[in-house]
Short mmCIF file of C-alpha atoms in Angstrom, two decimals:
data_model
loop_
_atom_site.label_atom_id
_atom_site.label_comp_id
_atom_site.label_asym_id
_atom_site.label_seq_id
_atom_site.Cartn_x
_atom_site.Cartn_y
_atom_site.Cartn_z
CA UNK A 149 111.42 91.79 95.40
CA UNK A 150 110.78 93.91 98.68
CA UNK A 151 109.89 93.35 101.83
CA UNK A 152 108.79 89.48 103.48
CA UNK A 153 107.76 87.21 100.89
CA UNK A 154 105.92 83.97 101.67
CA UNK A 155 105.16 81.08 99.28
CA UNK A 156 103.38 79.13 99.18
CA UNK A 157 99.95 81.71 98.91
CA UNK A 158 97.28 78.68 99.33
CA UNK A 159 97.86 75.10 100.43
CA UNK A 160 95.91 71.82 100.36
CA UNK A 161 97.03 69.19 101.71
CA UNK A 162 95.95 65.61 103.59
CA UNK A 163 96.54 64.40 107.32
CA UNK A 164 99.59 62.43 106.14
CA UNK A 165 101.61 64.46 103.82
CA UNK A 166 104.80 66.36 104.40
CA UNK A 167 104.97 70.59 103.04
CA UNK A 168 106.88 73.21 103.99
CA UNK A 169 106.33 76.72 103.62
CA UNK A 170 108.95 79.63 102.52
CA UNK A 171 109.46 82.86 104.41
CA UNK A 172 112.04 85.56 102.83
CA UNK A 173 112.75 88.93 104.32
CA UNK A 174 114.86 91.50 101.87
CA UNK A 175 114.98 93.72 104.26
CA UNK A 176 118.51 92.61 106.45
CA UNK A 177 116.57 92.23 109.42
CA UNK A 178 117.75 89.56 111.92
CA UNK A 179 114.72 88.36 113.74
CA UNK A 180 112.10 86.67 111.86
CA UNK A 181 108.83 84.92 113.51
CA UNK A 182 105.87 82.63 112.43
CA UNK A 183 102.24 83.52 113.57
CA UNK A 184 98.91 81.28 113.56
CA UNK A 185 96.18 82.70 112.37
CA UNK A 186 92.67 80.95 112.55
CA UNK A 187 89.35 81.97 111.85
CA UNK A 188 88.14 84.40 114.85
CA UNK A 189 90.82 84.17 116.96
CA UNK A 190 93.42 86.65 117.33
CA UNK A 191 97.28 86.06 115.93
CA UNK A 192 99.18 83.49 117.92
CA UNK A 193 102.73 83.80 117.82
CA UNK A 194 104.33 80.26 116.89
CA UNK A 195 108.38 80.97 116.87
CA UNK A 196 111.19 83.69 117.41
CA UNK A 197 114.42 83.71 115.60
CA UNK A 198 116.84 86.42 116.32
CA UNK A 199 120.19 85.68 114.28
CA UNK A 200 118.80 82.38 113.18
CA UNK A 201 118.52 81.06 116.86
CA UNK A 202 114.96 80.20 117.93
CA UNK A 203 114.52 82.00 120.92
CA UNK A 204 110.82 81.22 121.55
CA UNK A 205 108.77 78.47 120.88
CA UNK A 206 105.26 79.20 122.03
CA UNK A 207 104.16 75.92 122.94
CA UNK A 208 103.37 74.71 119.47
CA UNK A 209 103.28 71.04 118.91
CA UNK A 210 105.69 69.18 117.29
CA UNK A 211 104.03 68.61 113.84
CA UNK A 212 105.61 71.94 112.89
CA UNK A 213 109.11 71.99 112.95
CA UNK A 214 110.99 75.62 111.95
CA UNK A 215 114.42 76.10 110.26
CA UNK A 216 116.12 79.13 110.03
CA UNK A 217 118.98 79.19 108.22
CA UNK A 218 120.22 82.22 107.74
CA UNK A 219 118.65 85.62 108.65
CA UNK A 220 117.02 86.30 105.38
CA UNK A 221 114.57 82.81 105.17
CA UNK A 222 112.83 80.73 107.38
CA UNK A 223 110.44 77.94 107.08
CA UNK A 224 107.84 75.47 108.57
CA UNK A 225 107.70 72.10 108.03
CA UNK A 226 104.80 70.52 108.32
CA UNK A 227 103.89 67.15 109.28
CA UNK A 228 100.94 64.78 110.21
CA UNK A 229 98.82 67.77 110.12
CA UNK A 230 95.30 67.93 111.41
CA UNK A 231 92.30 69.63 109.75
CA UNK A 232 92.04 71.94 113.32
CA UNK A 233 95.46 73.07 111.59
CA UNK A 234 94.04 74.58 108.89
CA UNK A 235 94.86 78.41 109.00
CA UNK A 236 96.65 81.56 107.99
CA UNK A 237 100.19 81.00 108.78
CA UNK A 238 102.08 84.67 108.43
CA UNK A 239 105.78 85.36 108.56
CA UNK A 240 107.27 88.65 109.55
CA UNK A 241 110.62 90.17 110.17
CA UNK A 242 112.15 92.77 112.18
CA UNK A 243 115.20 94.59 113.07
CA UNK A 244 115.55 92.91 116.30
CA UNK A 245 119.03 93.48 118.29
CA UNK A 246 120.26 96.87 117.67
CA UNK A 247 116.89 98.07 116.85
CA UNK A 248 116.73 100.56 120.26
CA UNK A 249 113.65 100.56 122.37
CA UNK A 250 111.20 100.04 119.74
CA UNK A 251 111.40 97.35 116.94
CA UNK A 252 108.69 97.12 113.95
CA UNK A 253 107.39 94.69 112.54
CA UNK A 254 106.85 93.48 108.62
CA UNK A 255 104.58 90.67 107.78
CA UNK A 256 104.42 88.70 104.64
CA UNK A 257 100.86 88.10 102.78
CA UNK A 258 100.51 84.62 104.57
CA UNK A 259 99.81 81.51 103.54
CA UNK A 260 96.50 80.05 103.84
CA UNK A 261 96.52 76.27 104.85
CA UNK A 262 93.71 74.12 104.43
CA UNK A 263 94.07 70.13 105.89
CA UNK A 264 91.90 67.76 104.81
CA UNK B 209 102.11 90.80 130.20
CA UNK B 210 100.23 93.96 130.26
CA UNK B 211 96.28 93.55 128.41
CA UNK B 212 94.55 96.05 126.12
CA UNK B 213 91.04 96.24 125.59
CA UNK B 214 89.47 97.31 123.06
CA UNK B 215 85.46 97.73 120.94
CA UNK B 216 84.84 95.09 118.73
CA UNK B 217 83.90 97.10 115.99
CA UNK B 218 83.27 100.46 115.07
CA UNK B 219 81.91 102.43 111.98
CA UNK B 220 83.09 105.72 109.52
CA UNK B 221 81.80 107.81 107.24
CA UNK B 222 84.43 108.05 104.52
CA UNK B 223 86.66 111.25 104.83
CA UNK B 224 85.51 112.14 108.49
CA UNK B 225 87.57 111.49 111.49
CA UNK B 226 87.96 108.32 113.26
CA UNK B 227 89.03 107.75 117.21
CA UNK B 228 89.87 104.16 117.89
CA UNK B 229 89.98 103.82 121.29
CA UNK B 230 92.22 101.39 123.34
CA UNK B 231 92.46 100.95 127.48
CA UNK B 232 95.19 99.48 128.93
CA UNK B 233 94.86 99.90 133.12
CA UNK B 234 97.97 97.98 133.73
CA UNK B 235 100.41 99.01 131.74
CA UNK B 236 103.69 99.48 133.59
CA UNK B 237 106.21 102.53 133.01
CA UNK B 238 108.15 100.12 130.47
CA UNK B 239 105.75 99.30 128.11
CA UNK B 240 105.36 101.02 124.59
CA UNK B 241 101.94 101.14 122.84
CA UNK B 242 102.06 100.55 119.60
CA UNK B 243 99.18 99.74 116.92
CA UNK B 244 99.17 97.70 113.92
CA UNK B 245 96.27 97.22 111.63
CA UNK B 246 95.14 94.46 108.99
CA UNK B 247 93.62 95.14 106.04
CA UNK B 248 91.65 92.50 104.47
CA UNK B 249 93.72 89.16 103.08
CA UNK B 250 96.86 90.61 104.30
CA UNK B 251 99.26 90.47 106.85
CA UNK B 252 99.47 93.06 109.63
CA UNK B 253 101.48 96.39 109.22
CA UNK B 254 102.73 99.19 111.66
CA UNK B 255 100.99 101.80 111.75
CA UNK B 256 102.38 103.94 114.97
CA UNK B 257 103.48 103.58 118.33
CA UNK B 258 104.32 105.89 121.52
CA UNK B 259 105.32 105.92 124.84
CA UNK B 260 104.28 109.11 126.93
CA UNK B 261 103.58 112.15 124.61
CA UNK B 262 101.49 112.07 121.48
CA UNK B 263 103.15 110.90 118.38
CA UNK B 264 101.69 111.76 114.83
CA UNK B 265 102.94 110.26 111.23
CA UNK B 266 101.84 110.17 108.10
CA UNK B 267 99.62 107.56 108.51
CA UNK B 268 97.62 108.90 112.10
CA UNK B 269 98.06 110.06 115.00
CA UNK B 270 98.71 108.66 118.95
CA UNK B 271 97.11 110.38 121.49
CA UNK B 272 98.11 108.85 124.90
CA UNK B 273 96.45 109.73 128.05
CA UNK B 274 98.00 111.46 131.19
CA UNK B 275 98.27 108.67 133.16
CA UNK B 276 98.68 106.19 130.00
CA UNK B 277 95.87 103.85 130.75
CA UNK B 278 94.30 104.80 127.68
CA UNK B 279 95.23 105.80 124.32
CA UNK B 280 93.51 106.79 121.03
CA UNK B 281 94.17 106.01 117.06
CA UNK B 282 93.01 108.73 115.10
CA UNK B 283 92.35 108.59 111.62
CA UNK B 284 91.99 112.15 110.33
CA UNK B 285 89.91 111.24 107.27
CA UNK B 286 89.09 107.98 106.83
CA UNK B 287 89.12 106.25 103.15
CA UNK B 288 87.98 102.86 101.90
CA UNK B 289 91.28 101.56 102.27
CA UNK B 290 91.43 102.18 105.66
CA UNK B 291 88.78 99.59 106.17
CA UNK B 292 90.73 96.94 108.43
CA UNK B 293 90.93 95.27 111.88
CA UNK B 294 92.87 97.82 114.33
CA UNK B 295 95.51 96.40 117.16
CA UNK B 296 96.14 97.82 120.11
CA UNK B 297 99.72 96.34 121.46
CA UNK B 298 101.70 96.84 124.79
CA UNK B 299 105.21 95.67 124.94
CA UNK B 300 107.84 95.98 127.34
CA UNK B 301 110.75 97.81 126.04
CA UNK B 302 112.91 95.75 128.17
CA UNK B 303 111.14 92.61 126.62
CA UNK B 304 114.76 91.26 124.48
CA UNK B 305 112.30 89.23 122.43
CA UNK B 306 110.57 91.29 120.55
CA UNK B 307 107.83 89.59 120.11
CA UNK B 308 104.16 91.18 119.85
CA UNK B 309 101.23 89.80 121.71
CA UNK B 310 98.21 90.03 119.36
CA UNK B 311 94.15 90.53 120.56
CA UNK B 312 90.82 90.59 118.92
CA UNK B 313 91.54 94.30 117.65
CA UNK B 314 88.83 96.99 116.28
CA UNK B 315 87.21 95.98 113.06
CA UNK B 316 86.72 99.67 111.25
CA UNK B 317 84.13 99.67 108.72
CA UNK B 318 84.00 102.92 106.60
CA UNK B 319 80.89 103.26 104.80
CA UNK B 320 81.33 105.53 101.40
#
């Protein structure tokens, strides 16, 4: 496999139940980071991991919880979800540190969430 | 953190050019502009990014105004594939975060 992975592709699941989601990078980058994507509104960065420290947390409530641990995977556990929850929920991964001025990004396909 | 504005859409013939135009006023001597681009039910991807002169790759080109506070995508010839929703992103090369502040972005619609 190459590039950032993500499984699962599509999720269902109700108010109460407990999922996580898989991110995995094959790259050897060291800074991976979860984005919100709902319908008609632009990307909304969730987290920032560089060296699997979370070095931002963008306000996002505490229904998702992230893990990181190593460089190569992260996930989001979710939790008590509501249905306003529902979304595209991409991964990416970058160099970070040591990357120079500039640092690109790779994003996985996403998963789409849907709470019921 | 610096804004970019940008047309909510625009339309291409396939295989003529394409200018995507982006304004950013306030961007400060630090920031980068880079562009990204989402094709349909998939995640982002680079595409190119520049600083002060005009940058080409394989993909397009950059072409960054004088005084910065604008710069334009340019497809050369535009295919089906390049169909997608078009972001136009600042960031501060002394930002240690890395992280990339996302709009609304250009929806390019290429009719065959």
């Amino acid at each position: 496999e190459t590039g950032v992975t993500q499984t699962p592709r599509h999720l269902v699941m109700g108010m109460t139940n407990k999922k996580s989601l898989k991110c995995e990078q094959h790259l050897g980058h060291n800074a991976m980071y979860w984005y919100k994507q709902s319908a008609k509104k632009p990307l909304e960065l969730m987290f920032v991991y560089n060296f699997k420290e979370q070095t931002e947390n963008n306000s996002v409530p505490s229904r998702f919880s992230p893990e990181c641990p190593n460089s190569s995977h992260l996930f989001l556990h979710l939790h008590t979800l509501q249905p306003e929850d529902s979304a595209l929920y991409l991964c990416a991964s970058s160099q970070g540190s040591g990357a120079g001025d500039t640092d690109t990004q790779y994003f996985g396909p996403g998963t789409r969430l849907t709470v019921l | 953190d610096a804004k970019t504005t940008q047309p909510n859409s625009m339309e291409s013939n396939e295989e003529e050019p394409v200018h995507l135009p982006c304004n950013h006023s306030t961007i400060s001597g630090t920031d980068y502009i880079h562009w990204y681009r989402q094709l349909p039910s998939q995640g982002p991807e680079y595409v190119i990014h520049g600083l002060t002169s005009n940058v080409n790759n394989r993909m397009a080109s950059l072409a960054i105004a004088e005084d910065r506070k604008s710069s334009t995508l340019i497809l050369h010839r535009a295919t089906l594939r390049d169909a997608a929703v078009y972001y136009c992103i600042l960031r501060d090369r002394r930002d240690s975060s890395y992280k990339l502040i996302f709009g609304s972005g250009t929806r390019l619609l290429v009719r065959p």
